[in-house]
XYZ file of C-alpha atoms in Angstrom:
538
model
C 20.442 -11.157 -29.645
C 19.124 -7.670 -30.395
C 18.642 -4.529 -28.302
C 16.205 -1.757 -29.182
C 15.406 1.649 -27.776
C 17.147 4.084 -25.478
C 19.643 2.363 -23.193
C 21.536 3.676 -20.213
C 25.238 4.388 -20.391
C 25.761 1.125 -18.501
C 25.515 -0.803 -21.734
C 23.478 -3.949 -21.992
C 22.273 -6.167 -19.169
C 25.642 -7.511 -18.094
C 25.356 -5.901 -14.665
C 22.258 -8.014 -14.118
C 23.946 -11.139 -15.473
C 21.479 -11.304 -18.377
C 23.846 -11.886 -21.283
C 21.703 -14.077 -23.532
C 18.217 -13.221 -24.836
C 16.367 -13.056 -28.139
C 15.562 -9.329 -28.115
C 15.565 -6.553 -25.550
C 13.399 -3.443 -25.834
C 14.583 -0.561 -23.651
C 12.438 2.146 -22.079
C 9.632 1.944 -24.607
C 6.932 4.600 -24.487
C 3.432 3.706 -23.290
C 2.209 3.689 -26.887
C 4.964 1.295 -27.939
C 4.312 -0.984 -24.959
C 0.581 -1.055 -25.697
C 1.378 -2.007 -29.303
C 3.692 -4.767 -28.093
C 1.134 -6.064 -25.597
C -1.599 -6.206 -28.247
C 0.759 -7.855 -30.733
C 1.722 -10.445 -28.103
C -1.907 -11.167 -27.245
C -1.452 -9.920 -23.683
C -4.605 -7.795 -23.507
C -7.324 -5.715 -25.186
C -8.098 -2.012 -25.452
C -11.115 -0.603 -23.634
C -13.391 2.070 -25.037
C -11.435 4.659 -22.991
C -8.092 3.515 -24.440
C -6.835 1.697 -21.344
C -5.184 -1.704 -21.739
C -7.115 -4.572 -20.118
C -5.040 -7.578 -19.020
C -5.460 -10.689 -16.909
C -2.973 -11.719 -14.246
C -3.646 -15.445 -14.595
C -3.894 -17.879 -11.702
C -2.917 -15.278 -9.106
C -5.224 -12.262 -8.847
C -3.442 -10.848 -5.816
C -0.183 -11.097 -3.950
C 0.832 -14.462 -2.497
C 2.257 -13.503 0.930
C 3.296 -17.039 1.870
C 5.476 -17.226 -1.237
C 7.443 -14.057 -0.537
C 10.949 -14.741 0.713
C 13.958 -12.783 1.933
C 17.452 -14.211 1.488
C 18.873 -14.910 4.942
C 22.577 -14.069 4.966
C 25.087 -12.053 6.983
C 23.318 -8.796 6.110
C 19.805 -9.840 7.064
C 20.163 -12.601 9.679
C 20.033 -10.222 12.655
C 18.092 -7.307 11.138
C 15.026 -8.817 9.419
C 11.887 -9.560 11.446
C 11.648 -13.273 10.642
C 8.358 -15.099 11.111
C 4.938 -15.159 9.474
C 5.742 -12.126 7.302
C 9.346 -12.607 6.237
C 10.148 -16.178 5.293
C 13.859 -16.958 4.974
C 15.468 -18.625 1.975
C 19.081 -19.742 1.680
C 21.529 -17.835 -0.559
C 22.254 -21.091 -2.417
C 18.586 -21.501 -3.319
C 18.440 -17.914 -4.553
C 21.534 -18.444 -6.675
C 20.128 -21.653 -8.115
C 16.862 -19.972 -9.083
C 18.732 -16.986 -10.493
C 20.779 -19.220 -12.808
C 17.671 -21.108 -13.898
C 15.919 -17.809 -14.684
C 18.895 -16.607 -16.730
C 18.712 -19.795 -18.768
C 14.938 -19.342 -19.156
C 15.465 -15.831 -20.566
C 17.924 -16.922 -23.269
C 15.272 -17.276 -25.997
C 12.881 -14.634 -24.692
C 11.933 -11.153 -25.814
C 12.643 -8.801 -22.904
C 11.240 -5.412 -21.936
C 13.686 -3.375 -19.880
C 12.836 -0.239 -17.908
C 15.038 2.123 -15.949
C 13.101 3.950 -13.245
C 13.294 5.550 -9.815
C 11.569 4.760 -6.542
C 11.405 7.851 -4.341
C 10.551 11.418 -5.350
C 13.275 12.819 -3.062
C 16.516 12.381 -4.992
C 18.469 12.106 -1.731
C 16.813 8.804 -0.872
C 15.590 7.222 -4.075
C 16.479 3.868 -5.587
C 17.583 3.583 -9.196
C 15.794 0.544 -10.582
C 16.230 -1.673 -13.592
C 13.204 -3.854 -14.297
C 13.456 -6.768 -16.727
C 10.093 -8.153 -17.862
C 9.043 -10.891 -20.240
C 5.633 -9.261 -20.745
C 5.069 -5.828 -22.236
C 2.090 -5.004 -20.046
C 4.180 -5.608 -16.923
C 6.690 -3.089 -18.234
C 3.842 -0.610 -18.803
C 2.754 -1.232 -15.191
C 6.283 -0.340 -14.043
C 6.262 2.777 -16.218
C 3.044 3.822 -14.475
C 3.976 2.902 -10.923
C 7.612 3.960 -10.644
C 9.065 7.406 -11.257
C 10.044 8.113 -14.831
C 13.576 9.499 -15.434
C 14.087 12.232 -17.999
C 15.889 11.478 -21.260
C 19.019 13.157 -19.875
C 18.851 11.079 -16.685
C 18.549 7.894 -18.735
C 21.800 8.650 -20.567
C 23.789 8.238 -17.355
C 21.504 5.813 -15.567
C 23.217 3.302 -13.281
C 20.759 1.037 -11.446
C 21.328 0.029 -7.835
C 18.444 -2.445 -7.559
C 17.076 -4.914 -10.105
C 13.771 -6.737 -10.621
C 13.579 -9.760 -12.908
C 9.969 -10.800 -13.456
C 9.101 -13.827 -15.587
C 5.552 -15.092 -14.916
C 5.964 -18.202 -17.063
C 9.075 -19.357 -15.189
C 8.107 -21.773 -12.431
C 10.178 -22.989 -9.525
C 10.645 -26.602 -8.495
C 9.902 -26.468 -4.748
C 11.875 -29.615 -3.976
C 15.006 -28.205 -5.585
C 14.573 -24.473 -5.128
C 13.498 -24.066 -1.493
C 10.171 -22.429 -2.371
C 6.724 -23.414 -1.103
C 5.245 -23.874 -4.564
C 5.896 -22.895 -8.190
C 5.413 -19.147 -7.698
C 7.776 -16.946 -5.716
C 8.952 -13.415 -5.019
C 12.422 -13.292 -3.448
C 14.282 -10.231 -2.167
C 18.064 -10.389 -1.932
C 19.350 -7.303 -0.096
C 23.006 -8.266 -0.546
C 22.749 -8.738 -4.323
C 20.181 -5.911 -4.476
C 17.828 -7.945 -6.609
C 14.233 -9.222 -6.639
C 13.296 -12.391 -8.532
C 9.615 -12.987 -9.358
C 8.302 -16.053 -11.144
C 5.212 -18.191 -11.513
C 2.778 -15.302 -11.008
C 1.410 -12.673 -13.352
C 0.179 -10.387 -10.578
C 1.945 -7.093 -11.319
C 1.567 -5.804 -7.764
C 4.341 -8.173 -6.639
C 6.864 -5.824 -8.305
C 5.478 -2.689 -6.702
C 5.235 -4.196 -3.227
C 8.645 -5.816 -3.580
C 10.277 -2.418 -3.975
C 8.162 -1.025 -1.129
C 9.552 -3.784 1.102
C 13.070 -2.877 -0.005
C 12.550 0.770 0.930
C 10.995 -0.307 4.242
C 14.273 -2.067 5.007
C 16.804 0.440 3.699
C 15.373 3.860 4.572
C 14.870 3.466 8.350
C 18.257 1.803 8.848
C 20.463 3.772 6.474
C 18.822 7.202 6.532
C 16.493 7.268 9.572
C 13.619 7.948 7.160
C 10.236 6.575 8.229
C 8.719 4.526 5.407
C 4.931 4.446 5.472
C 2.039 2.578 3.841
C -0.205 5.613 3.489
C -1.678 8.216 1.178
C -0.807 11.912 1.447
C -2.196 15.223 0.260
C -1.394 18.898 0.675
C -3.548 21.997 1.150
C -3.305 25.398 -0.514
C -1.326 26.682 2.483
C 1.213 23.865 2.178
C -0.101 21.779 5.078
C 0.547 18.080 4.522
C -1.812 15.360 5.759
C -1.187 11.617 5.885
C -3.808 8.847 5.762
C -3.037 5.331 7.010
C -5.555 2.554 6.523
C -6.019 -1.024 5.385
C -8.090 -2.028 2.372
C -11.696 -0.884 2.593
C -11.150 1.896 5.138
C -11.323 4.776 2.648
C -7.635 5.686 2.328
C -7.761 6.452 -1.385
C -11.241 8.009 -1.249
C -10.543 10.369 1.650
C -7.135 11.506 0.412
C -8.570 12.246 -3.049
C -9.827 15.699 -2.094
C -10.432 18.160 -4.976
C -9.525 21.018 -2.606
C -6.100 19.517 -1.849
C -3.217 18.381 -4.029
C -2.471 14.647 -4.137
C 1.101 13.742 -3.171
C 0.461 10.021 -3.530
C -2.036 7.306 -2.698
C -0.052 4.445 -1.175
C 3.651 4.638 -0.216
C 5.677 7.503 1.277
C 8.793 8.405 3.221
C 9.047 10.970 6.034
C 12.411 12.710 6.347
C 13.537 15.537 8.644
C 12.399 17.983 5.958
C 9.503 16.516 4.004
C 7.148 13.737 3.043
C 7.791 12.235 -0.384
C 6.026 9.716 -2.583
C 7.865 6.501 -3.421
C 5.902 6.049 -6.629
C 5.004 7.722 -9.884
C 1.486 6.391 -10.135
C -1.582 4.930 -8.461
C -2.825 1.348 -8.122
C -6.479 1.445 -7.146
C -9.269 -1.068 -6.745
C -12.039 -0.653 -9.301
C -14.748 -3.056 -8.130
C -18.095 -1.233 -8.440
C -16.293 1.899 -9.667
C -18.528 4.713 -10.927
C -17.765 8.236 -11.986
C -20.232 9.519 -9.388
C -18.446 7.780 -6.485
C -14.798 8.141 -7.589
C -14.532 10.748 -10.375
C -10.745 11.141 -10.169
C -10.032 7.429 -10.470
C -12.699 6.910 -13.126
C -11.349 9.700 -15.323
C -7.742 8.531 -14.857
C -8.503 5.255 -16.657
C -7.593 6.292 -20.169
C -4.814 5.584 -22.672
C -1.652 4.631 -20.803
C -3.612 3.167 -17.889
C -4.106 -0.526 -17.204
C -7.087 -2.421 -15.847
C -6.534 -5.889 -14.393
C -8.893 -8.875 -14.321
C -11.930 -6.860 -15.398
C -14.486 -7.814 -18.069
C -16.369 -5.932 -20.772
C -20.078 -5.368 -20.825
C -21.484 -7.809 -23.349
C -21.031 -6.712 -26.949
C -19.007 -3.615 -26.019
C -15.521 -2.459 -25.025
C -16.945 -0.731 -21.950
C -15.545 -2.089 -18.693
C -18.125 -3.709 -16.422
C -16.785 -2.683 -13.031
C -19.513 -4.651 -11.255
C -18.261 -7.902 -12.776
C -16.277 -9.945 -10.244
C -16.225 -13.281 -12.093
C -12.400 -13.256 -12.056
C -11.841 -11.608 -8.661
C -13.118 -8.855 -6.397
C -9.549 -7.497 -6.503
C -9.968 -5.841 -9.897
C -7.530 -2.942 -10.216
C -6.252 -0.087 -12.318
C -2.751 1.297 -12.663
C -2.097 4.767 -14.038
C 0.590 7.471 -13.842
C -0.077 10.038 -11.141
C -0.303 12.830 -13.739
C -3.633 11.298 -14.794
C -4.947 12.938 -11.602
C -5.644 16.636 -12.238
C -4.605 17.877 -8.791
C -1.480 15.725 -8.389
C 1.509 17.758 -7.195
C 4.842 17.546 -8.992
C 7.350 16.689 -7.742
C 5.435 14.396 -5.383
C 6.598 15.990 -2.142
C 5.105 17.929 0.759
C 6.272 19.450 4.018
C 6.292 17.935 7.487
C 2.765 16.624 8.177
C 0.645 18.521 10.677
C -2.150 15.948 10.835
C -2.093 12.165 10.526
C -5.244 10.076 10.189
C -5.466 6.399 11.131
C -8.482 5.061 9.227
C -10.351 2.010 10.470
C -13.602 0.433 9.342
C -14.905 -0.772 12.716
C -17.718 -3.183 11.884
C -18.567 -3.569 15.590
C -19.735 0.047 15.985
C -17.470 0.579 19.012
C -14.871 3.177 18.050
C -15.750 6.891 17.835
C -16.073 8.396 14.349
C -13.180 10.724 15.244
C -10.834 10.822 18.226
C -7.450 12.297 19.034
C -4.553 10.111 20.175
C -1.697 10.922 22.503
C 1.802 9.715 21.605
C 1.554 6.353 23.384
C -1.887 5.638 21.933
C -0.655 6.638 18.471
C 2.237 4.175 18.616
C -0.018 1.434 20.033
C -2.670 1.882 17.332
C 0.022 2.197 14.659
C 1.507 -1.160 15.638
C -1.984 -2.687 15.893
C -3.209 -1.497 12.476
C -6.831 -2.446 13.147
C -9.818 -2.725 10.879
C -12.648 -5.254 10.506
C -13.781 -7.380 7.611
C -17.492 -7.636 7.003
C -19.648 -10.340 5.446
C -19.217 -10.655 1.709
C -15.720 -9.218 1.459
C -14.025 -12.624 1.494
C -15.221 -16.199 1.095
C -16.312 -17.729 4.365
C -16.852 -14.466 6.251
C -20.460 -14.371 7.508
C -20.053 -11.934 10.404
C -17.569 -9.155 11.251
C -14.000 -10.267 11.911
C -11.157 -8.251 13.410
C -8.130 -7.714 11.207
C -4.785 -6.400 12.442
C -1.869 -5.479 10.209
C 1.126 -3.899 11.940
C 1.828 -0.311 10.859
C -1.102 -0.690 8.441
C 1.188 -2.676 6.146
C 2.587 -5.770 7.903
C 3.156 -7.823 4.714
C 5.778 -5.297 3.608
C 7.750 -4.799 6.830
C 11.210 -6.398 6.884
C 11.976 -4.793 10.282
C 10.117 -5.276 13.558
C 6.983 -3.070 13.750
C 8.142 -1.367 16.963
C 11.076 0.152 15.060
C 8.658 2.000 12.772
C 6.354 2.913 15.672
C 9.174 4.411 17.737
C 10.258 6.484 14.731
C 6.667 7.709 14.386
C 6.647 8.637 18.078
C 9.919 10.567 17.713
C 8.616 12.520 14.736
C 5.242 13.128 16.362
C 6.958 14.628 19.415
C 9.558 16.617 17.463
C 7.051 18.221 15.105
C 4.012 18.419 17.424
C 1.848 16.412 15.019
C -1.855 15.734 15.622
C -2.840 12.082 15.192
C -6.501 11.222 14.720
C -8.301 7.881 14.714
C -11.138 7.912 12.175
C -13.799 5.206 12.171
C -15.310 4.912 8.687
C -17.327 1.849 9.756
C -20.484 1.407 11.778
C -22.383 3.355 14.411
C -25.487 2.536 16.472
C -24.645 -1.156 16.530
C -22.458 -3.637 14.663
C -22.687 -4.510 10.980
C -26.194 -5.822 10.334
C -27.745 -3.771 13.135
C -26.206 -0.300 13.038
C -25.559 1.874 10.021
C -22.401 2.918 8.187
C -21.103 6.335 9.202
C -22.027 8.725 6.404
C -19.143 9.733 4.137
C -20.100 13.451 4.257
C -19.797 13.310 8.057
C -16.360 11.684 7.811
C -15.224 14.313 5.306
C -16.546 17.071 7.585
C -14.632 15.663 10.566
C -11.395 15.418 8.586
C -11.864 18.953 7.241
C -12.485 20.250 10.772
C -9.264 18.603 11.976
C -7.267 19.958 9.030
C -8.631 23.476 9.434
C -7.968 23.617 13.185
C -11.665 23.808 14.032
C -11.289 21.138 16.724
C -8.454 22.925 18.506
C -10.756 24.789 20.859
C -13.594 22.303 21.387
C -14.075 20.210 24.513
C -12.912 16.586 24.487
C -13.758 13.631 26.724
C -11.973 10.280 26.985
C -13.473 7.013 25.796
C -13.997 4.783 28.878
C -12.335 1.707 27.323
C -9.958 2.928 24.629
C -8.972 6.138 26.403
C -8.900 8.183 23.186
C -10.084 11.799 23.288
C -13.476 12.349 21.622
C -14.584 15.867 20.610
C -17.977 16.802 21.992
C -18.806 18.928 18.940
C -17.686 19.195 15.320
C -18.903 21.520 12.535
C -21.214 19.755 10.094
C -21.631 16.647 12.253
C -24.485 15.814 14.685
C -22.986 15.949 18.182
C -24.837 12.838 19.350
C -22.836 10.537 17.042
C -19.419 11.716 18.299
C -19.642 9.476 21.381
C -20.605 6.079 19.943
C -22.436 4.849 23.055
C -25.077 7.550 22.418
C -26.053 5.858 19.142
C -26.753 2.457 20.732
C -30.175 1.590 22.172
C -28.670 -1.052 24.463
C -25.849 0.605 26.440
C -24.868 -2.655 28.165
C -24.508 -4.347 24.802
C -22.253 -1.497 23.696
C -20.048 -1.962 26.769
C -19.793 -5.691 26.091
C -18.839 -5.105 22.450
C -16.274 -2.467 23.492
C -14.723 -4.866 26.002
C -14.637 -7.637 23.414
C -12.886 -5.438 20.844
C -10.445 -4.139 23.466
C -9.523 -7.697 24.412
C -8.926 -8.475 20.737
C -6.459 -5.571 20.626
C -4.696 -6.829 23.758
C -4.521 -10.404 22.477
C -3.113 -9.296 19.123
C -0.546 -7.033 20.799
C 0.849 -9.891 22.860
C 3.364 -10.759 20.152
C 4.842 -7.239 20.305
C 4.921 -6.642 24.066
C 8.497 -7.738 24.709
C 9.738 -5.193 22.146
C 7.395 -2.339 23.138
C 8.420 0.397 25.591
C 6.302 1.586 28.542
C 4.890 4.548 26.638
C 3.571 2.288 23.891
C 2.051 -0.126 26.397
C 0.310 2.783 28.154
C -1.682 3.281 24.938
C -3.423 -0.075 25.371
C -7.213 -0.111 25.863
C -8.494 -0.983 29.332
C -11.593 -3.197 29.185
C -13.865 -3.420 32.194
C -13.930 -7.183 31.699
C -10.875 -9.199 30.706
C -11.532 -11.643 27.861
C -15.108 -10.402 27.671
C-alpha cells in the first residue's frame, strides 16, 4: 500500500474507511493525470492537447439508477417518487463494504476539492477514483483549493467512484448493475457500474440542492450566470437545447458559471470550477469560447477523430449525440474569479417552444414566474432522440427535476421571496419556433434573441408598452430595439390565426395537466400564474 503526492493533514483515507489499496495518488496535477490516463490506456490526446476518453456503456446519466438512502434524516424531507428512489441503509452499507473490498488491490486517484465559490456555504469534498481521467474531470469541474488550503483540508463529503464495480441487484437493492447512491447521513456518494463522469458532478449538485435551502436558506439553481461591466448579474435557466450556455456566453459580460449556482442574501455564486458542455456539431464560428477552451487540461467524451488525424470530428455521433467536453472555467477568457456576482436584476427562463406558441420575449409577474419555474417547459423536436418524429412537450421542475431532493414548490417559493425582496425582473424567452410549429414555421433568429436579452439587460424595455398574451397571460412588449415588432406577438406570424389559437390552447392544457401533480403543494399565487385556455383539453 503506497501513497503519493500532496495529502491533506487528515492523513490517509481512514476517514472514508478506505484502509486497503495498492497505491493512492493524491491531488495530481492535470499533466500528471493525463500521463496516468495515457499509461493506463484510458484515452488519447487530440491535436489540441485535450484528453479524449470513452464513458463505456453509459453515455449519459441513468436517472432510474440514482438512489437516496431513506433514513431518519431523509424520510420526511426528501421528495420521494419518480426522481428520488429510496434505498435502505442496510443496502447502502452492504454495497459500501463490497466497494471497499473491491478497492483493496486497486490504484486510486484521490482529489480534495470544494463545491461552492462562496466559502460560507461550500462543501469540502474528497473524491476517490479508480480512473485517472475521472480524477481530471473532478479537477476541472470542482473548485481547486490552494496548496495552503490542502495542508489543512478536512473533507465533509466523499465520493467513491469505481466504474468497474458492479452491483448485484438481488442482493444490493439496486435496479441493475450500475448505481449512484447519496447518503446524507454518512455524507457520502457511491457510484459504480458506470463510467459516465457527469454522475459525480450531478451527485454533488443534488447534495447542495438538499443542504443549502434547508440549512442556509440559499436557493440552489440549475442555471448559468454572467455579469456586466456595471456589476449587474443575470441568470439563465433552461433545459438542454434551449440556448443556456450559448446565451450566457456573452463576450461583453463576464461568465460566473454555466450550470449550477446558489443565491444568498448577498450574492450569486458558482458551485463549480469548470464547464461541462455539449460538443455535437461544435464549430469555432458558432461557439468560439467553448471551441477554444478545448485544449490541454480539457477532456472530450465519446467523440471520434477525423480519419487519419487527431482532429476531433464533432459531427460524429456514432457513440452518442451527448458528446461533451469538460474544462476548468479559467479556459474561458472572460470568466470572473472568484465565481461570484451580486443579487441578480434580471432572470431569463429559456424555452425552445417547437409549437410556435410562446412569445419570443415576455415578462412574468411573481405568480407566473413561480408557475413557469415549477413547470420548467421546453419541447423536443424530431431527430433529438430516437422515436421522436414530431414535437413533444418536456417539463422538468425548476429546470432541473432530476437533481431536486426537495419538493419543487420549496424552491419556487424561495424564488418568489427573492424576486419580491429584490424587485427582480423575470423574462420568458422562446428560442424555438415562430410562424407555425416545427416543420412549418421557422426558428427564431439568434441575433433577435440576443437583441431582446440585451434590451432587457440594458433597461430598454422599461418604458415600452406591453400587452398580455390571451392564453398564457404573460406581458409581451410591443416594440424592442433591433427586433421586428411584428414577431413580438406570435399570433402575428401565423397565417392561420385559428390554428394558432388551437395550438396555444393545446400547449396550455399540457401545462395544466403537468402541473396537476404539484397543485396540492402550490399556494394561490402560484396557481394564479396558470395559463387559461379558451378550450379545456383542446
